CSV table of N, CA and C in Angstrom, one decimal:
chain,number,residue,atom,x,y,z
E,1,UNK,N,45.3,-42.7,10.4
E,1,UNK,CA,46.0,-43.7,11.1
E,1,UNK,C,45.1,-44.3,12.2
E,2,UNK,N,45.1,-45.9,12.1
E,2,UNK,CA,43.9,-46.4,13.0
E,2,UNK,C,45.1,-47.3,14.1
E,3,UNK,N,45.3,-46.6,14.8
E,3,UNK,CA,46.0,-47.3,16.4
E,3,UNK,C,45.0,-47.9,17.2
E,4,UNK,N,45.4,-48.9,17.9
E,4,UNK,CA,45.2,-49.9,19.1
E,4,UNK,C,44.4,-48.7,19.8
E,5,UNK,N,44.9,-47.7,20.5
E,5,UNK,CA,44.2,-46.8,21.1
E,5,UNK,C,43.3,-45.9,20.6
E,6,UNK,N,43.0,-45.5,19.2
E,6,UNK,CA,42.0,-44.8,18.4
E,6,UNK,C,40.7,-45.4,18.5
E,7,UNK,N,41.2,-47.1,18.3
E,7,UNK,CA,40.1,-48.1,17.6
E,7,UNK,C,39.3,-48.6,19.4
E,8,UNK,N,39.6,-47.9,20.0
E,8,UNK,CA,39.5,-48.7,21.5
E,8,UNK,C,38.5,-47.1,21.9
E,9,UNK,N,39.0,-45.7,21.9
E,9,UNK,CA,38.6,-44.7,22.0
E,9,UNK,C,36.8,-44.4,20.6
E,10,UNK,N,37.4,-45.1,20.2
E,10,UNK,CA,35.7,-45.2,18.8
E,10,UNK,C,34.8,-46.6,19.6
E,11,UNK,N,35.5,-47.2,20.0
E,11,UNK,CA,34.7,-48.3,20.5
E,11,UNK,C,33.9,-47.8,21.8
E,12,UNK,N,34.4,-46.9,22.8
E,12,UNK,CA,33.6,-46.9,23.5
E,12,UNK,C,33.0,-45.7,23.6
E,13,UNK,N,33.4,-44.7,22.3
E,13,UNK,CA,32.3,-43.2,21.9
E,13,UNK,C,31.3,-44.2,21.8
E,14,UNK,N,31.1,-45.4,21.1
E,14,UNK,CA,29.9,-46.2,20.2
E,14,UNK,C,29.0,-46.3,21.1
E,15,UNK,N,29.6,-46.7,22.6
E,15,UNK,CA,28.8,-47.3,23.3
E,15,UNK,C,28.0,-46.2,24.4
E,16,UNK,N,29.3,-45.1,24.6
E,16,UNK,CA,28.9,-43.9,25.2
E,16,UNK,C,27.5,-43.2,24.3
E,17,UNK,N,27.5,-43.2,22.9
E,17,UNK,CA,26.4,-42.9,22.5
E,17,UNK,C,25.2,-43.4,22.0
E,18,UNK,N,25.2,-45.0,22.2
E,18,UNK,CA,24.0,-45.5,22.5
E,18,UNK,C,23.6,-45.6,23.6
E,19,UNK,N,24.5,-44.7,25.2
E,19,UNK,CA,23.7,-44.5,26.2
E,19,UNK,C,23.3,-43.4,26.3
E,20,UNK,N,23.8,-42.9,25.2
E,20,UNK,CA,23.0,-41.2,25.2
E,20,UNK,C,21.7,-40.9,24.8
E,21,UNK,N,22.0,-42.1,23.7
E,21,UNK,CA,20.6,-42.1,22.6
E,21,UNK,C,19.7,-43.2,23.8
E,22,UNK,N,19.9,-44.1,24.4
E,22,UNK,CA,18.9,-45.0,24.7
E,22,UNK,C,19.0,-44.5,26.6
E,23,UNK,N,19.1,-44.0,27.1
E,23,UNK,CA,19.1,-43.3,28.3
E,23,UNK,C,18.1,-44.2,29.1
E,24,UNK,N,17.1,-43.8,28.4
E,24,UNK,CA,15.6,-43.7,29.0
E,24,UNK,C,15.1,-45.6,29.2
E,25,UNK,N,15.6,-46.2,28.4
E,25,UNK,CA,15.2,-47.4,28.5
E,25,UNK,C,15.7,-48.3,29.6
E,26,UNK,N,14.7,-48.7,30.2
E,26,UNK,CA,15.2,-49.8,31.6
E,26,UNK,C,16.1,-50.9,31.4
E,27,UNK,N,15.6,-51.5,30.0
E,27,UNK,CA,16.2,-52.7,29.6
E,27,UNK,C,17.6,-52.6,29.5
E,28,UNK,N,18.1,-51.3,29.3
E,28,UNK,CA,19.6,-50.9,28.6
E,28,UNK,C,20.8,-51.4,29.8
E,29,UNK,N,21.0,-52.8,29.8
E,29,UNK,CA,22.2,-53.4,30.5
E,29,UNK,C,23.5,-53.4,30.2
E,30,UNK,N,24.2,-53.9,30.8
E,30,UNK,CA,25.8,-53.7,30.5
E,30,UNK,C,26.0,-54.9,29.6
E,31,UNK,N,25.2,-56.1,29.2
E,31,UNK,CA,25.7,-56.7,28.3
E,31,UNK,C,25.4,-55.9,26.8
E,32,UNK,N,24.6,-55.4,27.0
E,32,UNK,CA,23.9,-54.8,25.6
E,32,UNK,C,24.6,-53.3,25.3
E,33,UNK,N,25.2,-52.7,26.3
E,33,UNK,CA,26.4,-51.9,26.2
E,33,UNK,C,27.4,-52.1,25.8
E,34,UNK,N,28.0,-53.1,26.4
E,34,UNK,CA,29.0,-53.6,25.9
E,34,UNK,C,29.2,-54.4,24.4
E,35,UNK,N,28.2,-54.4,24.3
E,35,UNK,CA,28.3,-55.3,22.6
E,35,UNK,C,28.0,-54.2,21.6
E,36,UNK,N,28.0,-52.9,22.0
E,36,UNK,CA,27.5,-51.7,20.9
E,36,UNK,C,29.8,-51.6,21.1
E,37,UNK,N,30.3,-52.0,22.0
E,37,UNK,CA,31.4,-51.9,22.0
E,37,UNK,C,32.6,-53.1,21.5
E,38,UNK,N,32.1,-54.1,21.3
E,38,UNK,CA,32.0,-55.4,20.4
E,38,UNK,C,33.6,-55.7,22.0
E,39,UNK,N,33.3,-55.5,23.4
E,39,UNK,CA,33.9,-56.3,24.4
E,39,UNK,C,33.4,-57.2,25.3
E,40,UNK,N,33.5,-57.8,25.8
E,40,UNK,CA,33.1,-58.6,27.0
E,40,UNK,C,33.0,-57.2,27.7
E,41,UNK,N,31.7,-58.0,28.6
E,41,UNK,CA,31.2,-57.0,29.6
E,41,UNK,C,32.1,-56.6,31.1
E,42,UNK,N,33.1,-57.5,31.4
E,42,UNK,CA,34.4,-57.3,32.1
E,42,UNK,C,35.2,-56.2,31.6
E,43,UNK,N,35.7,-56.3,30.3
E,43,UNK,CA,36.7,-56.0,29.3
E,43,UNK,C,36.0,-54.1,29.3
E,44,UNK,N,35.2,-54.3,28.9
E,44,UNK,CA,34.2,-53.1,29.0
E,44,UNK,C,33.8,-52.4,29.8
E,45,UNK,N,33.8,-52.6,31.0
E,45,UNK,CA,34.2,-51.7,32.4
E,45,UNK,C,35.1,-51.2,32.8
E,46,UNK,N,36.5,-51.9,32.4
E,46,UNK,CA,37.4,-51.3,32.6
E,46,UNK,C,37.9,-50.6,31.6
E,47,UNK,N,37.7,-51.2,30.5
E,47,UNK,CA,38.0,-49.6,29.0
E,47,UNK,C,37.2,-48.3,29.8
E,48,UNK,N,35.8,-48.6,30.0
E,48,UNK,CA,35.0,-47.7,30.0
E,48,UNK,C,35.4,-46.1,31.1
E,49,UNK,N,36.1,-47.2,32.1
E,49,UNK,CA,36.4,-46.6,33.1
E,49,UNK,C,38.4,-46.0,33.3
E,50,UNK,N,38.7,-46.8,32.1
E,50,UNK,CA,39.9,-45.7,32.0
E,50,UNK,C,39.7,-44.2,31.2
E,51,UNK,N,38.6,-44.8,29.9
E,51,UNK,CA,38.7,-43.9,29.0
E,51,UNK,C,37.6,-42.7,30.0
E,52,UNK,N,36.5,-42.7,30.3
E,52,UNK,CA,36.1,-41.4,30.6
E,52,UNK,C,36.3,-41.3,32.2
E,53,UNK,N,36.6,-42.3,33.4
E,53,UNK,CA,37.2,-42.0,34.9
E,53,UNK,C,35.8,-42.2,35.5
E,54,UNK,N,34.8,-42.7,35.1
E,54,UNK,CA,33.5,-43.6,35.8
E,54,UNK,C,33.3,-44.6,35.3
E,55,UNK,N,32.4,-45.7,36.0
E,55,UNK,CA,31.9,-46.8,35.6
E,55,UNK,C,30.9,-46.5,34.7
E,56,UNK,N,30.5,-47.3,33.4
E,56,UNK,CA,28.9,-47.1,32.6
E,56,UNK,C,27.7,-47.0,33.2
E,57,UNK,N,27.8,-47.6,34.6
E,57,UNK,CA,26.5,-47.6,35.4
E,57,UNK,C,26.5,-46.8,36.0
E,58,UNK,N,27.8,-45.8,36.3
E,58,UNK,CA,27.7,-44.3,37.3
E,58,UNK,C,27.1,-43.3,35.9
E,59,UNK,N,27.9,-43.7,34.8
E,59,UNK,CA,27.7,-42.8,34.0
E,59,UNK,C,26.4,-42.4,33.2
E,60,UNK,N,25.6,-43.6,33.4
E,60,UNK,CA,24.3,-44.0,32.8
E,60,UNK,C,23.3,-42.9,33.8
E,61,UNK,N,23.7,-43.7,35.4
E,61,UNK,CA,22.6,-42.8,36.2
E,61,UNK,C,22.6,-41.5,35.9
E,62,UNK,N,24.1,-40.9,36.3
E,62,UNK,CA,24.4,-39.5,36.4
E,62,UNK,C,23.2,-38.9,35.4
E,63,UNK,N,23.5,-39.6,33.9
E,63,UNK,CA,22.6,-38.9,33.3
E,63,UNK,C,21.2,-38.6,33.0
E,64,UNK,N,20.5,-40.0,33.3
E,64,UNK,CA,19.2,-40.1,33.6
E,64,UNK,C,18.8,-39.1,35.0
E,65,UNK,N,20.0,-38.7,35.8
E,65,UNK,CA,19.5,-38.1,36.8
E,65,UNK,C,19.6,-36.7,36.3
E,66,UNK,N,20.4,-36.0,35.4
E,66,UNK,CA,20.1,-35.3,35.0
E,66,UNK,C,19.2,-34.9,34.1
E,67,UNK,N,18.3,-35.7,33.4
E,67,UNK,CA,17.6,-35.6,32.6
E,67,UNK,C,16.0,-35.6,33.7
E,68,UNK,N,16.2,-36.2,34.8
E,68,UNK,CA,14.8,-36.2,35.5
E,68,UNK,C,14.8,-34.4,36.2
E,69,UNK,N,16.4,-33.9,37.0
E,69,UNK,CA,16.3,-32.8,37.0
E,69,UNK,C,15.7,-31.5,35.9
E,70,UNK,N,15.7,-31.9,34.7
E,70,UNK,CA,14.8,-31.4,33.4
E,70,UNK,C,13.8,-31.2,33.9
E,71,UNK,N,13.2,-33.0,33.7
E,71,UNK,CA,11.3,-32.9,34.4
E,71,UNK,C,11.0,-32.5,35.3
E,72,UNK,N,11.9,-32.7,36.4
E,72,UNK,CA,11.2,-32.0,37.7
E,72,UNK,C,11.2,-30.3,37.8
E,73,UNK,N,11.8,-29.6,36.9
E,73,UNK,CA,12.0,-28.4,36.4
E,73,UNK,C,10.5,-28.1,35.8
E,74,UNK,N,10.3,-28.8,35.1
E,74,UNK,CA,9.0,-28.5,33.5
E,74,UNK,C,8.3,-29.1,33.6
E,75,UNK,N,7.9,-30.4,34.0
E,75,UNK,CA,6.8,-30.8,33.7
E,75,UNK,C,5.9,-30.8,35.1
E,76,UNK,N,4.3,-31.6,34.7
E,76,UNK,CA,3.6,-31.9,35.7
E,76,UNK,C,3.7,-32.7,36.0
E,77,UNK,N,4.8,-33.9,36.4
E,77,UNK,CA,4.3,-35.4,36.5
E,77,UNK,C,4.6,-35.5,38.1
E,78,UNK,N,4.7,-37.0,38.2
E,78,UNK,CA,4.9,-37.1,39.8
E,78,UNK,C,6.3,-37.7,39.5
E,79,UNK,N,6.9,-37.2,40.8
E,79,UNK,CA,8.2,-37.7,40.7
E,79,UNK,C,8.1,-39.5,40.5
E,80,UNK,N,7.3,-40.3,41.2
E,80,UNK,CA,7.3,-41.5,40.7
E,80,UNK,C,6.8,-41.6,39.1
E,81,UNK,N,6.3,-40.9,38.2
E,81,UNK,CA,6.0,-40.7,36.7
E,81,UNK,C,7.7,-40.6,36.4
E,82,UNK,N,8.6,-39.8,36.7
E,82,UNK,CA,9.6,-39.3,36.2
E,82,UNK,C,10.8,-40.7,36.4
E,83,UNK,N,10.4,-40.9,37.5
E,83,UNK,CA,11.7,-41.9,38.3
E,83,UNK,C,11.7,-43.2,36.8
E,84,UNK,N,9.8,-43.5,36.5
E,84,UNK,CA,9.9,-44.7,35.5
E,84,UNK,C,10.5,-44.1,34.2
E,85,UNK,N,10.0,-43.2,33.8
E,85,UNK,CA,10.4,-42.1,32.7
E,85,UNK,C,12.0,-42.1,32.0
E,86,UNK,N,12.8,-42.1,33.2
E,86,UNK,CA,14.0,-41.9,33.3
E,86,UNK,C,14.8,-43.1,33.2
E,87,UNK,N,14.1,-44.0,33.7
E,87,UNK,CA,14.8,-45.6,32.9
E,87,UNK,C,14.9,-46.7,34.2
E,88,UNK,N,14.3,-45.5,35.5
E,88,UNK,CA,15.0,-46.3,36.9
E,88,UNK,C,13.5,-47.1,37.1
E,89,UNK,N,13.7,-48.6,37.8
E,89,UNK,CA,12.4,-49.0,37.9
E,89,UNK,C,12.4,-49.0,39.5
E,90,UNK,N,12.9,-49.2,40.0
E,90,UNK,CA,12.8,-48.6,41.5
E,90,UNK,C,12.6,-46.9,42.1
E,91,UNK,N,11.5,-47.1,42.8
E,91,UNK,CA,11.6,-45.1,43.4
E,91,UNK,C,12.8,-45.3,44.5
E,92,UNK,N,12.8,-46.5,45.3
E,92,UNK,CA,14.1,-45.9,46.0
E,92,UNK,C,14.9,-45.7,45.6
E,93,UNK,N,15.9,-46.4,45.0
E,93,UNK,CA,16.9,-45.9,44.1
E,93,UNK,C,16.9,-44.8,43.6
E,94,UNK,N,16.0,-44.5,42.9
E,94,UNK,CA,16.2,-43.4,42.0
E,94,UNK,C,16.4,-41.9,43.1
E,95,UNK,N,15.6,-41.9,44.5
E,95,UNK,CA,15.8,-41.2,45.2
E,95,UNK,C,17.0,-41.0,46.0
E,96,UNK,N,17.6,-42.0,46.3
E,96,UNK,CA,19.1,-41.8,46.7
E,96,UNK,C,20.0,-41.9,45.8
E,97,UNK,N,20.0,-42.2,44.5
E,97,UNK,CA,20.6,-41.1,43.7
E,97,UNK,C,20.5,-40.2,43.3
E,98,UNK,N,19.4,-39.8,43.3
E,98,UNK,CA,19.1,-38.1,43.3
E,98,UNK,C,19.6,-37.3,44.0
E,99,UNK,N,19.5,-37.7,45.1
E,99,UNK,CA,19.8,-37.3,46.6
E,99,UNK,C,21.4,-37.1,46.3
E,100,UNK,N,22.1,-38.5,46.4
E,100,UNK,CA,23.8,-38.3,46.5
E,100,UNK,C,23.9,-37.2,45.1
E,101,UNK,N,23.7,-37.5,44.0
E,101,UNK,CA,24.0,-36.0,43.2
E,101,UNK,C,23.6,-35.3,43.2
E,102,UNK,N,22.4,-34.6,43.3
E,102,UNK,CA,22.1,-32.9,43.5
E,102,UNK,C,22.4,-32.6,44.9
E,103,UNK,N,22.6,-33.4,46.2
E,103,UNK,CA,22.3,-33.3,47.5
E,103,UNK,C,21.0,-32.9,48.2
E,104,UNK,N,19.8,-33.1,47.4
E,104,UNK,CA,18.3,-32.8,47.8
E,104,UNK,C,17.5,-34.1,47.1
E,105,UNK,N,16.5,-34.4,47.9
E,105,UNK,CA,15.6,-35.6,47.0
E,105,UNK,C,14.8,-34.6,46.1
E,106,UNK,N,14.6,-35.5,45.5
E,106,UNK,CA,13.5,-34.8,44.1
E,106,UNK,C,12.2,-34.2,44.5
E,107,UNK,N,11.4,-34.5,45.5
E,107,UNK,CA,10.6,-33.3,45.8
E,107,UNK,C,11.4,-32.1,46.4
E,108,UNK,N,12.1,-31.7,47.2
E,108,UNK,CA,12.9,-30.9,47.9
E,108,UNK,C,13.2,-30.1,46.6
E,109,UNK,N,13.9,-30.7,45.4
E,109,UNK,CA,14.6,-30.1,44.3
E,109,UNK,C,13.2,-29.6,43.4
E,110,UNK,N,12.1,-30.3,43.5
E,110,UNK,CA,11.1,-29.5,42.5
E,110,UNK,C,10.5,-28.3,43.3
E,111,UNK,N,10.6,-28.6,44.6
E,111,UNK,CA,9.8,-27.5,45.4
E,111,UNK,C,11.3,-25.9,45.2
E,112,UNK,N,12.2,-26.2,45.4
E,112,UNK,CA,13.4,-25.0,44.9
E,112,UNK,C,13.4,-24.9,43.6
E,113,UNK,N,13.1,-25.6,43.0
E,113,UNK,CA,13.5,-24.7,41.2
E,113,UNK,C,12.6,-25.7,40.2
E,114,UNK,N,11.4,-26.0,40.6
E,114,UNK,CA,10.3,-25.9,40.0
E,114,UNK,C,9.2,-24.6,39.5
E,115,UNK,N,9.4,-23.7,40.4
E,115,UNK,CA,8.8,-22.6,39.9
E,115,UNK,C,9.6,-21.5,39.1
E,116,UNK,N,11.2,-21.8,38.7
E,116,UNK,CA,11.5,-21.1,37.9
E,116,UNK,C,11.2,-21.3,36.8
E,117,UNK,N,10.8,-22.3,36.2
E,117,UNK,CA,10.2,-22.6,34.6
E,117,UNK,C,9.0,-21.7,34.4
E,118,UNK,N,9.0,-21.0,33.4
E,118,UNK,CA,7.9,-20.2,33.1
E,118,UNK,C,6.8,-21.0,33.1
E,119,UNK,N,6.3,-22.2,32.3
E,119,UNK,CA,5.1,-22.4,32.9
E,119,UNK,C,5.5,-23.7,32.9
E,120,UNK,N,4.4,-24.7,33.5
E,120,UNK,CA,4.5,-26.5,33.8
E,120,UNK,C,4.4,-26.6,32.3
E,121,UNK,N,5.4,-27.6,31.7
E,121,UNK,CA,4.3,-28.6,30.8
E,121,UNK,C,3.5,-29.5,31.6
E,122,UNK,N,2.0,-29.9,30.5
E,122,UNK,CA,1.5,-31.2,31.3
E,122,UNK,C,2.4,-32.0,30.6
E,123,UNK,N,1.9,-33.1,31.8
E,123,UNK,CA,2.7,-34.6,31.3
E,123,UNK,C,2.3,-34.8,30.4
E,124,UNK,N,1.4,-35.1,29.7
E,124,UNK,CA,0.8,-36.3,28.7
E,124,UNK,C,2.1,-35.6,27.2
E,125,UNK,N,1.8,-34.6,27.3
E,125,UNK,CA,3.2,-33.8,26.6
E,125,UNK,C,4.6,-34.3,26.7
E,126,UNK,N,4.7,-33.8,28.3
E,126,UNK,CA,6.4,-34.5,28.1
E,126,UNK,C,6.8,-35.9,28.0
E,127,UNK,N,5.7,-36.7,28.6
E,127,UNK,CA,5.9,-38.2,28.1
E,127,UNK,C,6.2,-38.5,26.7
E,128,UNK,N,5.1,-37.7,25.6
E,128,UNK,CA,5.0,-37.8,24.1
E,128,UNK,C,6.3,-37.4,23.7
E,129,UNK,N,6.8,-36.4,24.4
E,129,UNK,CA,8.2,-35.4,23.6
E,129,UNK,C,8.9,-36.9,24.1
E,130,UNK,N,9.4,-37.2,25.7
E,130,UNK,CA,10.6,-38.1,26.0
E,130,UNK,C,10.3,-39.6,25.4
E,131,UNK,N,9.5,-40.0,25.0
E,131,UNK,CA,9.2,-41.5,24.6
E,131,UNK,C,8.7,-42.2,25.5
E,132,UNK,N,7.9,-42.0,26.8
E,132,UNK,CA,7.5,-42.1,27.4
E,132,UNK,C,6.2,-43.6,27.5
E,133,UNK,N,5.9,-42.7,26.4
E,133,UNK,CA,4.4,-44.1,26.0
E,133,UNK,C,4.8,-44.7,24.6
E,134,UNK,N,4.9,-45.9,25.4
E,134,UNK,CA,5.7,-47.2,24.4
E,134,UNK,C,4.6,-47.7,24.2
E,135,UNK,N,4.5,-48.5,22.8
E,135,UNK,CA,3.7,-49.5,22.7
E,135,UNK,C,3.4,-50.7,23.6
E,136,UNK,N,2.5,-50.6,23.8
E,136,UNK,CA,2.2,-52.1,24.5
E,136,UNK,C,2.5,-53.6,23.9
E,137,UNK,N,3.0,-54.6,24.2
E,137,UNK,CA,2.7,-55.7,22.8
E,137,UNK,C,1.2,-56.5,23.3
E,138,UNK,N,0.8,-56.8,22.3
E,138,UNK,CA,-0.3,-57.7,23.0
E,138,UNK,C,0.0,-59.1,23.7
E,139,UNK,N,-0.6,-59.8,24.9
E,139,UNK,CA,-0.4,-60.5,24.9
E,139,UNK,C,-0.1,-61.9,24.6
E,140,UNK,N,1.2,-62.0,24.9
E,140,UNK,CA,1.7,-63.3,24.4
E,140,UNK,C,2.7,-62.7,22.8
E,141,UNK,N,2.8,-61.6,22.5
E,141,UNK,CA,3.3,-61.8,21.6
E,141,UNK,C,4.5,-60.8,21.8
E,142,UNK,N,5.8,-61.3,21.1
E,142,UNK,CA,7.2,-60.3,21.0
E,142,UNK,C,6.9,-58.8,20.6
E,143,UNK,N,7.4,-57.9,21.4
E,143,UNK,CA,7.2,-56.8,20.7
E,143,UNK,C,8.6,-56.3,19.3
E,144,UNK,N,8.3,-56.3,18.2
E,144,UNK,CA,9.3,-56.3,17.3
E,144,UNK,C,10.1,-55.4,17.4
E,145,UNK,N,11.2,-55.4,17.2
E,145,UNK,CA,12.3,-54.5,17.0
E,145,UNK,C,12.0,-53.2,16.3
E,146,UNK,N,12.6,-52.0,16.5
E,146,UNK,CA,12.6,-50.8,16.0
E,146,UNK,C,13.1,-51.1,14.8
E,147,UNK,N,12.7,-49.8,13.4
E,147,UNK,CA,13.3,-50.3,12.2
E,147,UNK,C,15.2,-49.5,12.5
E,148,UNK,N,16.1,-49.6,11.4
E,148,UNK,CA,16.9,-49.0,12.0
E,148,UNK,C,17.5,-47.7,11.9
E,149,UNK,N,16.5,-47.1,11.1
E,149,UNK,CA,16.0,-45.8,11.1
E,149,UNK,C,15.3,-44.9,12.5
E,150,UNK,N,14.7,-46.0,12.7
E,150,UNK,CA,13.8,-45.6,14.0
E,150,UNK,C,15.0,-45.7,15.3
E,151,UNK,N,16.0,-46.8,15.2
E,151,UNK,CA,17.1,-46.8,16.5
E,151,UNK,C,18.0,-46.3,16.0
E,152,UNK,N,18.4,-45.9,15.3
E,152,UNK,CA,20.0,-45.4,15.2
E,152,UNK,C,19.5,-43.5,14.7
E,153,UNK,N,19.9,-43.0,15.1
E,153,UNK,CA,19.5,-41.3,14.8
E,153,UNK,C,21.3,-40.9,13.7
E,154,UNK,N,22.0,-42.0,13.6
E,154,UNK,CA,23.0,-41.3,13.1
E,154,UNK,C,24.4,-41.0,13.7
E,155,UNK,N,24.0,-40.7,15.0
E,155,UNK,CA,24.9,-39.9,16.1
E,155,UNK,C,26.6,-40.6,15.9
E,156,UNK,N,26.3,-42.0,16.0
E,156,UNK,CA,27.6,-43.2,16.2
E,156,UNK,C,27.4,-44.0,14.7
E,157,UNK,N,26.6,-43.6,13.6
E,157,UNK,CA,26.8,-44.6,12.5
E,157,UNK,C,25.6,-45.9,12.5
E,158,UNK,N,25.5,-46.5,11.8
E,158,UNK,CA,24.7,-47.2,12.0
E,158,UNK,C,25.1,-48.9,12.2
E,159,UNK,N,25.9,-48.8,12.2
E,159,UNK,CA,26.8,-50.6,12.3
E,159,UNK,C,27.1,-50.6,13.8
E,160,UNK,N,26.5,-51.9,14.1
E,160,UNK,CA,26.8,-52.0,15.5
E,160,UNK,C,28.1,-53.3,15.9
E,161,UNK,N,29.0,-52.7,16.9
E,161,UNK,CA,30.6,-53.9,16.3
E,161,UNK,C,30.1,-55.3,17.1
């Protein structure tokens, strides 16, 4: 049975899991969220925020903040390596969100439970594991699209609404 409310609930898993899958990318805006959920970007804030009880942009950070809590756990980098890493292009921001959700800034949080990981990775590693080192394009030229093998892992299907 496909209801008003099923088709609305798949619409915004779609989009919930192209911010899972694309986390890390800066570019990843609320228009281009919104159209993995085939709504206006208005229309799309408020589904988003009835069906899971935060905004896409609370929900986006939250996670990239959890995901920098990872690195600052395991790896070597510098918290400004992690802050770009994680999708945020500002260090301040990224620091007072860190701050409002763990309630410690990210050196404070690596200096407490940075030494519980058995050993550091180096960076050049966890950049390689997270996707870290993107191709460059050459100048002046588009960088081409992923194939869609390469963007879609499966998770949400591969048709975008």
């Amino acid at each position: 049975m496909n209801t008003p409310g099923m088709a609305r609930l798949r619409a915004m898993r779609l989009a919930k899991d192209a911010m899972d899958r694309e986390w890390s990318d800066p570019g990843l805006d609320l228009d281009a969220v919104a159209a993995f959920a085939g709504y206006s970007r208005y229309h799309f804030v408020r589904a988003f925020k009835a069906t899971y009880g935060e905004s896409p942009g609370q929900y986006l950070s939250r996670r990239r903040i959890e995901r920098a809590e990872e690195l600052l756990r395991s790896a070597d980098l510098s918290v400004t390596e992690i802050c770009m890493m994680v999708g945020f292009t500002s260090l301040g921001t990224f620091s007072a969100r860190f701050k409002k959700q763990t309630g410690t800034s990210p050196s404070d949080y690596r200096g407490r439970h940075g030494h519980s990981a058995a050993a550091m990775i180096p960076g050049c590693y966890a950049m390689l594991f997270t996707g870290g080192f993107r191709e460059q394009p050459a100048s002046g030229s588009e960088p081409s699209p992923p194939a869609e093998e390469e963007r879609n892992n499966g998770e949400a299907g591969s048709e975008r609404l």
